Amino acid sequence: MKIQFLTVLAMLMATSVASARQFTLVKGSGYAIEPLYGYETVYRSSPSPHLATCAMYGVRLSAGVDLLSGEAEYSRASDTETFSGTPEKVYHEDENYKLGIRSTYRFNQYFFSSARLGAQATKGFEESTSSGVVTRKDKDLKYNPYAGAQVGVKLGVFSVNLSATMVFRDYSDLSKNDVQHTLSFGVGY
């Protein structure tokens, strides 16, 4: 009797969840929450112009239909560079906020690809150490457009995604643009 009751209860819960999902989401629509981890290559102007690579982490939320979805993302990156001259050490910390749109193409029920674009706001600071003296300089808030691509594998409500995104800082010199490569694990319908 107890096993029959639990079986009926489980079936009722499963059908009610499936019915609620069908009722609330248009076919091909949904949402995803993705914790992000990756690295980015960024342009640094001090002490001399160069590119630096640093680890980053964050979270991305997307919602909508496959053809057009909205997305919001927060990421944080920090790195320390050591030089033989002055300054001896420079520490950078950046916080990035992205707001944009994406379009997804599903090859089948497992594999998909997305294109994304939007705007990124970046704020942060830089600490340089010269002869034991630490100088902190806050960076101005900057807004830049971004574009990127993503490929992924979806297994039920879980997905594994690889993406590359370019943040456009200077159209005349593409080497000054930032490139972010991320690995994310999504959860959502």
C-alpha angles and dihedrals in degrees: 000000000000092000091049091050092050091047092051091045092050091049092049092049092048093049093045092051091047091047092048091049092050091047097049102037127059112227108275093020130108148115138260136197114203127187105211133213126172147102136272134205110218135182115244121193099193139108083359129340111280144132122258131192121213139169119255138188135184147122134271129201121193130177136172140061126320094256094053128006133168121233138192124189138183122193136169129201133179134177141172121217123196121204133187093225133045122335094040096195135019123190119196128190122183133182116200127197117190129190119179152112134271138194121209131203117197114209091190136325091298111035127056142163130206137195119205139187138169143109132301128207115203130192131165147117142255127218119195125191119208120170091342094308115121118209120190122204121184114217120230117251108263132193121207136166121245137196130186151155133232136192125192152165120232122202109180109302093345128082139180115212138188118195142173122200130183119208108204112223100152124019094190094057114032091188087073092061122101121240121199122196115191141182114202138177112213132203121192148083 
